[in-house]
Coordinates of C-alpha atoms in Angstrom, one line a residue:
Chain A
X1 CA 389.9 305.8 61.6
X2 CA 387.5 304.9 64.3
X3 CA 388.2 301.3 63.6
X4 CA 391.9 301.8 64.0
X5 CA 391.4 303.7 67.2
X6 CA 389.4 300.9 68.8
X7 CA 391.9 298.3 67.7
X8 CA 394.8 300.3 69.1
X9 CA 392.9 300.8 72.4
X10 CA 392.2 297.1 72.7
X11 CA 395.8 296.2 71.9
X12 CA 397.0 298.6 74.5
X13 CA 394.5 297.1 76.9
X14 CA 396.0 293.6 76.3
X15 CA 399.5 294.9 76.9
X16 CA 398.4 296.5 80.2
X17 CA 396.6 293.3 81.2
X18 CA 399.8 291.3 80.5
X19 CA 401.9 293.8 82.5
X20 CA 399.5 293.7 85.5
X21 CA 399.4 290.0 85.3
X22 CA 403.2 289.8 85.3
X23 CA 403.5 292.2 88.2
X24 CA 401.2 290.5 90.7
X25 CA 401.9 287.3 92.5
X26 CA 403.6 286.0 95.7
X27 CA 406.8 287.6 94.5
X28 CA 405.7 291.1 93.3
X29 CA 407.5 292.6 90.4
X30 CA 407.5 296.4 89.6
X31 CA 406.9 297.5 86.0
X32 CA 410.4 298.9 85.9
X33 CA 411.9 295.6 87.0
X34 CA 409.9 293.7 84.4
X35 CA 411.0 296.0 81.6
X36 CA 414.6 295.8 82.9
X37 CA 414.6 292.0 82.9
X38 CA 413.0 291.9 79.4
X39 CA 415.7 294.3 78.2
X40 CA 418.4 291.9 79.6
X41 CA 419.1 293.1 83.1
X42 CA 420.5 290.2 85.2
X43 CA 421.1 292.0 88.5
X44 CA 418.3 290.1 90.2
X45 CA 418.4 286.4 89.2
X46 CA 415.5 285.5 91.4
X47 CA 413.2 288.0 89.8
X48 CA 414.3 286.9 86.3
X49 CA 413.5 283.3 87.1
X50 CA 410.1 284.3 88.4
X51 CA 409.4 286.4 85.3
X52 CA 410.8 284.0 82.7
X53 CA 409.7 280.7 84.2
X54 CA 406.5 281.5 86.0
X55 CA 404.8 284.8 85.2
X56 CA 405.4 285.2 81.5
X57 CA 404.5 281.7 80.5
X58 CA 401.3 282.0 82.6
X59 CA 400.1 285.4 81.3
X60 CA 401.0 284.5 77.7
X61 CA 399.2 281.1 78.1
X62 CA 396.1 283.0 79.5
X63 CA 396.2 285.4 76.6
X64 CA 396.5 282.5 74.1
X65 CA 393.6 280.6 75.7
X66 CA 391.3 283.7 75.8
X67 CA 392.4 285.0 72.3
X68 CA 392.0 281.6 70.7
X69 CA 388.6 280.7 72.2
X70 CA 387.3 284.2 71.4
X71 CA 388.6 284.1 67.8
X72 CA 387.1 280.6 67.3
X73 CA 383.8 281.7 68.8
X74 CA 383.6 284.7 66.5
X75 CA 384.4 282.5 63.5
X76 CA 381.8 279.8 64.5
X77 CA 379.1 282.4 65.1
X78 CA 379.8 284.1 61.8
X79 CA 379.9 281.1 59.5
X80 CA 377.0 279.3 61.2
X81 CA 375.0 282.5 61.2
X82 CA 374.1 281.8 64.8
X83 CA 375.1 284.3 67.6
X84 CA 374.6 281.6 70.2
X85 CA 377.2 279.0 69.2
X86 CA 380.6 278.8 70.7
X87 CA 383.7 276.5 70.4
X88 CA 381.8 273.8 72.3
X89 CA 379.3 273.5 69.5
X90 CA 381.3 271.0 67.5
X91 CA 382.1 268.8 70.5
X92 CA 385.7 270.1 70.5
X93 CA 385.9 270.9 74.2
X94 CA 384.2 267.6 75.2
X95 CA 386.3 265.6 72.9
X96 CA 389.5 267.2 74.1
X97 CA 388.3 266.8 77.6
X98 CA 387.8 263.1 77.1
X99 CA 391.2 262.6 75.6
X100 CA 393.0 264.5 78.4
X101 CA 391.1 262.8 81.2
X102 CA 391.9 259.4 79.6
X103 CA 395.5 260.4 79.5
X104 CA 395.4 261.2 83.2
X105 CA 393.7 257.9 83.9
X106 CA 396.4 256.0 82.0
X107 CA 399.1 257.9 83.9
X108 CA 400.7 259.4 80.8
X109 CA 403.3 262.2 80.9
X110 CA 401.9 265.7 80.6
X111 CA 402.9 266.1 76.9
X112 CA 401.2 262.9 76.0
X113 CA 398.0 264.0 77.9
X114 CA 398.0 267.2 75.8
X115 CA 398.5 265.3 72.6
X116 CA 395.7 262.9 73.5
X117 CA 393.4 265.8 74.3
X118 CA 394.3 267.5 71.1
X119 CA 393.8 264.4 69.0
X120 CA 390.4 263.6 70.6
X121 CA 389.2 267.2 70.1
X122 CA 390.1 266.9 66.4
X123 CA 388.6 263.4 66.2
X124 CA 385.3 264.8 67.7
X125 CA 385.2 267.5 64.9
X126 CA 386.0 265.0 62.2
X127 CA 383.2 262.8 63.5
X128 CA 380.7 265.7 63.7
X129 CA 381.6 266.9 60.1
X130 CA 381.5 263.3 58.8
X131 CA 378.1 262.6 60.4
X132 CA 376.6 265.9 59.3
X133 CA 377.9 265.2 55.8
X134 CA 376.4 261.6 55.8
X135 CA 373.1 262.9 57.2
X136 CA 373.1 265.8 54.8
X137 CA 369.7 267.4 54.4
X138 CA 368.2 270.8 53.8
X139 CA 369.0 272.3 57.2
X140 CA 372.7 271.3 57.1
X141 CA 373.7 273.8 59.7
X142 CA 371.2 272.5 62.2
X143 CA 372.2 269.0 61.4
X144 CA 375.8 269.9 62.2
X145 CA 374.9 271.5 65.5
X146 CA 372.8 268.5 66.5
X147 CA 375.7 266.1 65.5
X148 CA 377.9 268.3 67.7
X149 CA 375.5 267.9 70.6
X150 CA 375.4 264.1 70.1
X151 CA 379.2 263.7 69.8
X152 CA 379.6 266.0 72.8
X153 CA 377.2 263.8 74.8
X154 CA 379.2 260.7 73.8
X155 CA 382.4 262.4 74.9
X156 CA 380.7 263.4 78.2
X157 CA 379.8 259.8 78.8
X158 CA 383.4 258.8 78.2
X159 CA 384.5 261.4 80.7
X160 CA 382.1 260.1 83.3
X161 CA 383.4 256.6 82.8
X162 CA 387.0 257.7 83.2
X163 CA 386.1 259.5 86.4
X164 CA 384.4 256.3 87.7
X165 CA 387.5 254.3 86.9
X166 CA 390.0 256.8 88.2
X167 CA 391.9 256.4 91.4
X168 CA 389.9 258.6 93.8
X169 CA 392.9 259.8 95.8
X170 CA 395.3 260.8 93.0
X171 CA 393.7 260.9 89.6
X172 CA 390.2 262.0 90.3
X173 CA 391.1 265.4 91.8
X174 CA 393.5 266.0 88.9
X175 CA 390.8 265.2 86.4
X176 CA 388.1 267.3 88.2
X177 CA 390.5 270.2 88.4
X178 CA 391.5 269.9 84.8
X179 CA 387.8 269.7 83.6
X180 CA 387.1 273.0 85.4
X181 CA 390.0 274.6 83.5
X182 CA 393.3 275.9 85.0
X183 CA 396.6 277.4 84.1
X184 CA 398.2 276.4 87.4
X185 CA 401.5 274.7 86.7
X186 CA 401.8 276.1 83.2
X187 CA 405.5 275.9 82.1
X188 CA 407.3 277.2 79.0
X189 CA 407.2 273.9 77.2
X190 CA 403.4 273.8 77.5
X191 CA 403.3 277.2 75.8
X192 CA 405.7 276.1 73.0
X193 CA 403.5 273.0 72.5
X194 CA 400.2 274.9 72.1
X195 CA 401.3 278.1 70.3
X196 CA 402.1 276.7 66.9
X197 CA 398.6 275.2 66.5
X198 CA 397.0 278.5 67.7
X199 CA 399.1 280.5 65.2
X200 CA 398.5 278.0 62.3
X201 CA 394.8 278.2 63.0
X202 CA 394.7 282.0 63.4
X203 CA 396.7 283.0 60.3
X204 CA 394.1 281.9 57.6
X205 CA 391.3 283.5 59.7
X206 CA 393.2 286.8 59.7
X207 CA 394.2 286.7 56.0
X208 CA 390.7 285.7 54.8
X209 CA 388.8 287.7 57.4
X210 CA 386.7 289.9 55.0
X211 CA 385.6 287.0 52.8
X212 CA 384.8 284.9 55.8
X213 CA 382.3 287.5 56.8
X214 CA 380.3 286.9 53.6
X215 CA 379.5 283.4 54.8
X216 CA 377.2 285.1 57.4
X217 CA 374.8 285.7 54.5
X218 CA 374.2 282.0 53.9
X219 CA 375.6 279.7 51.2
X220 CA 373.5 280.8 48.2
X221 CA 374.1 284.5 48.7
X222 CA 377.8 284.0 49.5
X223 CA 378.3 281.8 46.4
X224 CA 376.4 284.3 44.2
X225 CA 378.9 286.9 45.4
X226 CA 381.8 284.8 44.2
X227 CA 382.8 283.0 47.3
X228 CA 383.5 279.2 47.3
X229 CA 381.3 278.9 50.4
X230 CA 381.6 275.2 51.1
X231 CA 385.4 275.1 50.8
X232 CA 385.9 278.3 52.8
X233 CA 383.6 277.2 55.6
X234 CA 385.4 273.9 55.9
X235 CA 388.7 275.8 56.2
X236 CA 387.3 278.1 58.9
X237 CA 385.9 275.1 60.9
X238 CA 389.3 273.4 60.7
X239 CA 391.2 276.5 61.8
X240 CA 388.9 277.4 64.7
X241 CA 388.9 273.8 65.9
X242 CA 392.6 273.5 65.7
X243 CA 392.9 276.6 67.9
X244 CA 390.2 275.4 70.4
X245 CA 391.7 271.9 70.7
X246 CA 395.2 273.2 71.3
X247 CA 394.3 275.6 74.1
X248 CA 391.8 273.1 75.6
X249 CA 394.6 270.5 75.8
X250 CA 396.7 273.1 77.6
X251 CA 394.3 274.7 80.0
X252 CA 391.3 272.3 80.3
X253 CA 387.7 273.2 79.6
X254 CA 387.2 277.0 79.8
X255 CA 383.7 278.0 78.9
X256 CA 382.0 281.3 78.2
X257 CA 384.8 283.3 76.7
X258 CA 384.2 282.0 73.2
X259 CA 380.5 282.9 73.5
X260 CA 380.9 286.2 75.3
X261 CA 384.0 288.0 73.9
X262 CA 382.6 288.0 70.3
X263 CA 379.4 289.6 71.6
X264 CA 381.3 292.3 73.5
X265 CA 383.4 292.9 70.4
X266 CA 380.3 293.2 68.2
X267 CA 379.0 296.0 70.5
X268 CA 382.3 297.9 69.9
X269 CA 383.1 297.4 66.2
X270 CA 379.9 295.9 64.7
X271 CA 379.4 292.5 63.1
X272 CA 381.8 292.8 60.1
X273 CA 384.1 289.8 60.6
X274 CA 387.2 291.6 59.4
X275 CA 386.8 294.0 62.4
X276 CA 385.2 291.5 64.7
X277 CA 388.0 288.9 64.6
X278 CA 390.9 291.1 66.0
X279 CA 388.6 292.9 68.4
X280 CA 387.2 289.6 69.8
X281 CA 390.6 288.0 70.1
X282 CA 392.1 291.0 71.9
X283 CA 389.2 291.3 74.3
X284 CA 389.2 287.5 74.9
X285 CA 392.9 287.6 75.6
X286 CA 392.7 290.5 78.0
X287 CA 389.7 289.1 79.8
X288 CA 391.4 285.7 80.3
X289 CA 394.7 287.3 81.6
X290 CA 392.8 289.3 84.2
X291 CA 390.5 286.3 85.0
X292 CA 393.5 284.1 85.5
X293 CA 395.1 286.8 87.7
X294 CA 391.9 286.7 89.8
X295 CA 392.0 282.9 89.8
X296 CA 395.5 282.8 91.4
X297 CA 395.3 285.8 93.7
X298 CA 391.8 286.0 95.1
X299 CA 392.2 283.1 97.5
X300 CA 395.1 281.1 99.0
X301 CA 394.2 278.2 96.7
X302 CA 393.7 278.5 93.0
X303 CA 390.1 279.0 91.8
X304 CA 389.4 277.0 88.7
X305 CA 389.2 279.2 85.6
X306 CA 386.0 277.7 84.3
X307 CA 384.3 278.6 87.6
X308 CA 385.4 282.2 87.3
X309 CA 384.6 282.6 83.6
X310 CA 381.1 281.3 84.3
X311 CA 380.6 283.5 87.3
X312 CA 381.7 286.6 85.4
X313 CA 380.4 285.5 82.0
X314 CA 376.9 284.5 82.8
X315 CA 375.7 287.9 84.1
X316 CA 377.5 289.7 81.3
X317 CA 375.8 287.4 78.8
X318 CA 372.4 288.0 80.4
X319 CA 373.1 291.8 80.1
X320 CA 374.0 291.3 76.5
X321 CA 370.8 289.3 76.0
X322 CA 368.8 292.2 77.3
X323 CA 370.3 294.4 74.7
X324 CA 370.1 291.8 71.9
X325 CA 368.5 294.1 69.4
X326 CA 371.8 296.0 69.1
X327 CA 373.6 292.8 68.3
X328 CA 371.4 290.5 66.3
X329 CA 367.9 290.3 64.8
X330 CA 365.1 288.4 66.3
Chain B
X1 CA 380.6 286.1 17.6
X2 CA 381.4 288.3 14.7
X3 CA 381.0 291.6 16.4
X4 CA 377.5 290.6 17.8
X5 CA 377.3 291.4 21.5
X6 CA 376.5 288.2 23.3
X7 CA 373.4 288.0 25.5
X8 CA 374.0 288.8 29.2
X9 CA 372.1 285.7 30.0
X10 CA 371.0 283.0 27.6
X11 CA 369.4 279.6 28.2
X12 CA 368.6 277.0 25.6
X13 CA 366.5 273.9 26.2
X14 CA 367.1 274.3 29.9
X15 CA 365.5 271.8 32.3
X16 CA 365.7 272.6 36.0
X17 CA 364.8 270.6 39.1
X18 CA 366.5 268.8 41.9
X19 CA 367.3 265.2 42.8
X20 CA 367.2 264.4 39.0
X21 CA 363.5 265.3 38.8
X22 CA 362.7 268.1 36.4
X23 CA 360.3 270.8 37.5
X24 CA 360.3 272.7 34.3
X25 CA 362.0 271.9 31.0
X26 CA 362.4 273.4 27.5
X27 CA 363.1 276.9 28.8
X28 CA 364.7 279.2 26.3
X29 CA 365.4 282.7 27.4
X30 CA 367.7 285.6 26.5
X31 CA 368.5 288.9 28.2
X32 CA 370.1 292.0 26.8
X33 CA 371.5 295.1 28.5
X34 CA 368.7 297.3 29.7
X35 CA 366.1 294.7 29.4
X36 CA 363.8 293.4 32.1
X37 CA 362.5 289.9 32.0
X38 CA 359.6 288.9 34.3
X39 CA 359.0 285.4 35.4
X40 CA 355.4 284.6 36.3
X41 CA 354.0 281.4 37.9
X42 CA 352.4 280.0 41.0
X43 CA 354.4 278.9 44.0
X44 CA 356.3 275.6 43.7
X45 CA 356.6 275.5 39.9
X46 CA 360.4 276.0 40.1
X47 CA 360.9 279.7 39.7
X48 CA 363.5 279.8 42.5
X49 CA 365.1 276.6 41.2
X50 CA 365.4 278.2 37.7
X51 CA 367.1 281.2 39.3
X52 CA 369.5 279.0 41.2
X53 CA 370.3 277.2 38.0
X54 CA 371.0 280.4 36.1
X55 CA 373.4 281.4 39.0
X56 CA 375.2 278.1 38.9
X57 CA 373.9 277.2 42.4
X58 CA 372.0 274.2 41.2
X59 CA 373.0 272.0 38.2
X60 CA 371.0 272.2 35.0
X61 CA 369.3 268.8 34.3
X62 CA 369.7 269.4 30.6
X63 CA 370.2 272.2 28.2
X64 CA 372.7 275.1 28.5
X65 CA 373.2 278.4 30.2
X66 CA 375.6 281.0 28.9
X67 CA 376.5 284.2 30.7
X68 CA 378.0 286.9 28.4
X69 CA 378.6 284.2 25.8
X70 CA 380.6 281.9 28.2
X71 CA 379.1 278.5 29.2
X72 CA 378.1 278.6 32.8
X73 CA 379.7 275.2 33.4
X74 CA 383.2 276.6 32.5
X75 CA 383.0 279.6 34.8
X76 CA 384.4 279.8 38.3
X77 CA 382.2 281.1 41.2
X78 CA 384.0 284.5 40.9
X79 CA 383.5 284.7 37.1
X80 CA 379.8 284.0 37.5
X81 CA 379.5 286.7 40.2
X82 CA 381.2 289.2 37.7
X83 CA 378.5 288.4 35.1
X84 CA 375.2 287.8 37.1
X85 CA 374.3 289.2 40.5
X86 CA 371.6 287.8 42.8
X87 CA 369.1 289.8 45.0
X88 CA 367.4 287.3 47.3
X89 CA 363.9 287.8 48.5
X90 CA 365.1 288.4 52.1
X91 CA 368.5 289.4 53.5
X92 CA 369.1 286.3 55.6
X93 CA 371.7 287.3 58.2
X94 CA 371.0 287.6 61.9
X95 CA 373.7 290.2 62.3
X96 CA 373.2 294.0 62.5
X97 CA 375.4 295.0 59.5
X98 CA 375.3 298.6 58.4
X99 CA 373.6 298.9 55.0
X100 CA 376.9 300.2 53.5
X101 CA 378.7 297.0 54.7
X102 CA 376.1 294.8 52.9
X103 CA 376.5 296.8 49.7
X104 CA 380.3 296.6 50.0
X105 CA 380.0 292.8 49.9
X106 CA 379.1 293.3 46.2
X107 CA 382.8 294.0 45.7
X108 CA 383.9 290.5 46.5
X109 CA 383.9 289.2 43.0
X110 CA 386.6 291.7 42.1
X111 CA 388.7 291.6 45.3
X112 CA 391.5 289.1 45.9
X113 CA 391.1 286.4 48.5
X114 CA 393.1 288.3 51.1
X115 CA 391.8 291.8 50.2
X116 CA 389.4 294.0 52.1
X117 CA 387.3 296.7 50.5
X118 CA 389.0 300.1 50.6
X119 CA 388.0 303.7 49.8
X120 CA 387.5 302.9 46.1
X121 CA 385.0 300.1 46.9
X122 CA 383.3 302.3 49.5
X123 CA 382.8 305.1 47.0
X124 CA 381.3 302.7 44.5
X125 CA 378.9 301.3 47.2
X126 CA 377.8 304.7 48.2
X127 CA 377.3 305.6 44.5
X128 CA 375.1 302.5 44.1
X129 CA 373.0 303.4 47.1
X130 CA 372.7 307.0 45.7
X131 CA 371.7 305.7 42.2
X132 CA 368.7 304.1 43.8
X133 CA 367.9 307.2 46.0
X134 CA 368.8 305.2 49.1
X135 CA 372.1 307.0 50.2
X136 CA 370.6 308.0 53.5
X137 CA 370.3 304.3 54.5
X138 CA 374.1 303.9 54.3
X139 CA 374.9 304.0 58.0
X140 CA 371.6 302.3 59.2
X141 CA 371.7 298.8 60.6
X142 CA 369.9 296.5 58.2
X143 CA 368.1 294.7 61.0
X144 CA 366.3 297.9 61.7
X145 CA 365.2 298.6 58.1
X146 CA 361.8 297.9 56.7
X147 CA 361.4 295.1 54.1
X148 CA 361.4 297.6 51.3
X149 CA 364.5 299.4 52.5
X150 CA 366.3 296.0 52.9
X151 CA 365.3 295.2 49.3
X152 CA 366.8 298.6 48.2
X153 CA 370.1 297.6 49.9
X154 CA 370.1 294.3 48.1
X155 CA 369.5 296.0 44.8
X156 CA 372.3 298.5 45.5
X157 CA 374.6 295.6 46.2
X158 CA 373.7 294.0 42.9
X159 CA 374.5 297.4 41.2
X160 CA 377.8 297.6 43.1
X161 CA 378.7 294.1 42.0
X162 CA 378.9 295.6 38.4
X163 CA 377.8 292.2 37.0
X164 CA 375.8 293.6 34.1
X165 CA 372.8 291.5 35.0
X166 CA 370.8 290.6 38.1
X167 CA 368.4 288.0 39.2
X168 CA 365.7 289.1 41.7
X169 CA 363.7 286.6 43.6
X170 CA 360.2 288.1 44.1
X171 CA 361.6 291.5 45.1
X172 CA 358.2 293.0 46.0
X173 CA 356.3 289.9 47.3
X174 CA 356.3 290.8 50.9
X175 CA 356.1 294.6 50.6
X176 CA 353.4 297.1 51.2
X177 CA 352.1 299.3 48.5
X178 CA 354.5 302.3 49.0
X179 CA 357.5 300.1 49.3
X180 CA 356.5 298.1 46.2
X181 CA 356.4 301.4 44.2
X182 CA 359.8 302.3 45.5
X183 CA 361.4 299.0 44.6
X184 CA 359.7 299.1 41.1
X185 CA 361.3 302.5 40.6
X186 CA 364.7 301.0 41.7
X187 CA 364.2 298.2 39.2
X188 CA 363.6 300.8 36.4
X189 CA 366.6 302.7 37.5
X190 CA 368.8 299.6 37.2
X191 CA 367.4 298.9 33.8
X192 CA 367.9 302.5 32.9
X193 CA 371.6 302.2 33.7
X194 CA 371.9 299.3 31.2
X195 CA 371.5 296.4 33.6
X196 CA 369.7 293.3 32.5
X197 CA 367.1 292.4 35.1
X198 CA 365.4 289.0 35.6
X199 CA 362.7 289.1 38.3
X200 CA 359.9 286.9 39.5
X201 CA 356.6 288.2 40.6
X202 CA 353.1 287.2 41.4
X203 CA 351.6 290.3 40.0
X204 CA 350.9 290.2 36.2
X205 CA 350.1 293.9 36.1
X206 CA 353.6 294.6 37.6
X207 CA 355.1 292.3 35.0
X208 CA 353.3 294.2 32.2
X209 CA 354.5 297.5 33.7
X210 CA 358.2 296.5 34.2
X211 CA 358.9 293.8 31.7
X212 CA 360.2 293.8 28.1
X213 CA 359.9 290.1 28.1
X214 CA 358.0 287.5 30.1
X215 CA 358.2 283.8 30.9
X216 CA 355.1 282.0 32.2
X217 CA 355.6 278.8 34.0
X218 CA 352.5 276.9 35.1
X219 CA 352.0 273.6 37.0
X220 CA 352.1 271.6 33.8
X221 CA 355.3 273.3 32.6
X222 CA 356.3 276.2 30.4
X223 CA 353.4 278.1 29.0
X224 CA 355.0 281.0 27.1
X225 CA 358.2 282.9 26.7
X226 CA 358.8 286.0 24.7
X227 CA 358.1 289.7 24.4
X228 CA 355.7 290.8 27.1
X229 CA 352.8 291.6 24.7
X230 CA 353.1 288.3 22.9
X231 CA 353.6 286.1 26.0
X232 CA 351.1 287.8 28.4
X233 CA 347.9 287.2 26.5
X234 CA 344.6 286.7 28.4
X235 CA 344.6 283.1 27.3
X236 CA 348.1 282.3 28.5
X237 CA 347.5 284.0 31.9
X238 CA 344.1 282.2 32.3
X239 CA 346.0 278.9 31.8
X240 CA 348.7 280.0 34.1
X241 CA 346.5 280.8 37.1
X242 CA 343.6 278.5 36.3
X243 CA 341.0 281.3 36.4
X244 CA 339.4 283.1 33.5
X245 CA 341.2 286.5 33.0
X246 CA 340.6 289.4 30.7
X247 CA 343.3 291.8 29.5
X248 CA 342.4 295.4 29.6
X249 CA 344.2 298.6 28.7
X250 CA 343.5 301.3 31.2
X251 CA 343.0 305.0 30.3
X252 CA 346.7 305.7 31.2
X253 CA 347.8 303.0 28.8
X254 CA 348.7 300.5 31.5
X255 CA 347.8 296.8 31.0
X256 CA 345.5 295.3 33.6
X257 CA 344.4 291.7 34.1
X258 CA 341.1 290.9 35.8

C-alpha cells in the first residue's frame, strides 16, 4: 500500500513537472490552454505550434533522458553490487561522446551524428564486456569496472583528438556544447529516434525487475536461488546500455542523474529493485525536466545541462554520502 | 526406485576442485530428511568447493551428484534451487534490504520469470522467520543486524525456499558464543522440521552435538565419512587436525574432544 502510494506520488510529480515545463518559456502557456490544445483545440495556431513542436518534444526528451539514465544507473548499481557506479562505468557515455563528436567533425547530418554516437556507445560496451571476458579472473566485477575505465580513457583521448582537429569557429563550440549536454534544438524527429531504444531497453528491466534484484546478492547466491545469473546480468547490461547510448546520442553527456536518482529513490522505497526501478526512473525524469527548465530559463543563453546536473547533483550526493548508513553498508 | 524414497542429496565417487585439479576425491555421501551432516576439515581442503559442486555452481571433476534421485547434471538452475538451498557464511550485499525481503528471495525458485512475490510468499517468509524464533527481525535492515541475526535470516530464507535440504557454509564460524547457540538451535529446528542439513564447521564438539553423520576431509584427502560415532573417532580427528586428541564423554552425555 505504502509502495503504491509513493509510486503514485512520484508519477503525479512527473506529470506536474511536465506541465510546468510545458507552461514556461518565451511564449508562456497556461495549463488550461495546454490541456485545450492536447484535447484538439485549434483556436490558437501559434500556441499549438509552440506546444507540439517546441515544448512537448523538449519536456518529453528531458523526461526520457532523466528516466533512462536513472533506470540504467539503478540497474548497474544493483547488478554490480556497487552503489557508486553509474552509466559512465562501462564507457558508454565516453564512447557515445566520441562517436557524436566525430560525427560533428565530419560534418554529418544530425541523424547520422546520433547514429554514430549510439553505435560507438554500444561498441564501447561490447569492447568492455569482451575485454573483461578475455581477462576473466576471480574478481570479474572489478575487472569489468577497470576495463570500463580503460575504454573510457581511450574514448576520452579520441574526443580530445577530435577537438584538436575541429574547426575552432564552427565545430569546436558545437562539440564543446554537446559534450556538456543540452536539449536545445530538440525536435520531434530526435525524440522519435531515441524513444524506441529507450523503451526496448526499459521493457525487460520492468518485466524482470524482481529477479534482477537477486543479482545484488552475488552470483553464487543468486544461482543457488534459481537464477541464471550470468545470462540475466548480460541482458540487464545490454538493456541499460542501450538506453544510455540512445539518450546520450540525443542529449550529449549528462552526468550525475544516473548516480544520484537511484540513491534518492532508495531512501524513499528501499533497495528492492522491483520498487527501486520505477521510483528511480520517475525521480530521474522529473529531476531532468525541472533541470532542463532551469537550463533554458535561468539566463538569456542556455546553460549546459551537464553543468547544472553537476552543480545540483554534487551537493545532494555529498549529503547522501553523509547519510550512507541508511543506504548501503560500509 | 521401487517405493524407496531417494536421498535428498547423494554423491558417489565425487572429486571436487577447480582448474581440473582435484582438491578431494572419492567422496561418498548421503542425506535423508531430518538428518544433519557435518563436514570437518582445516581451511583450504575444499569444503566450500565441495558445497559449490553439490549446488551445481562448480562442475564435478568425476563422480556423480544426485538431488532427490535426479542427476545434478540434468537439472536446471531452478530445479536445483527447488531441491537444495544454500546459506552462505555471510550475506554479501551492500544494500540495506529488510530481513523479510531477503527471506522472500527464497521464493524465486517457484516464481515465474516475470513474477513478484505476493501475500502468499510473504506469509511463507514470515512463517519461516517465526519457525526460527526470528519473526521480530522481519522489518529490520540486514545491514544493521548482528552476524548471528543475519545468519538466522539466511536460514529462514533456506526454509522459505522449501527445498527439503540446505547446505550451510560455516554458519557459526564468525559468531560469538550466544549467537552460536542461537544458530545451533535454528539448525536443530530445521532438522526437526524434516529438512536435511549439510554444514561445515571448525568445532568437532559442535559436529558431535548436531550431526547424525560426519565427513572428515584432511590435507591429504578424505579421512572418514559415515555416522558421527563411527567417523569421529579420536584417531580420525587426530589425523584430521595433526594434533593428538582424546574423545571424552562429559557428565551430560556430550562428546568432547581435547
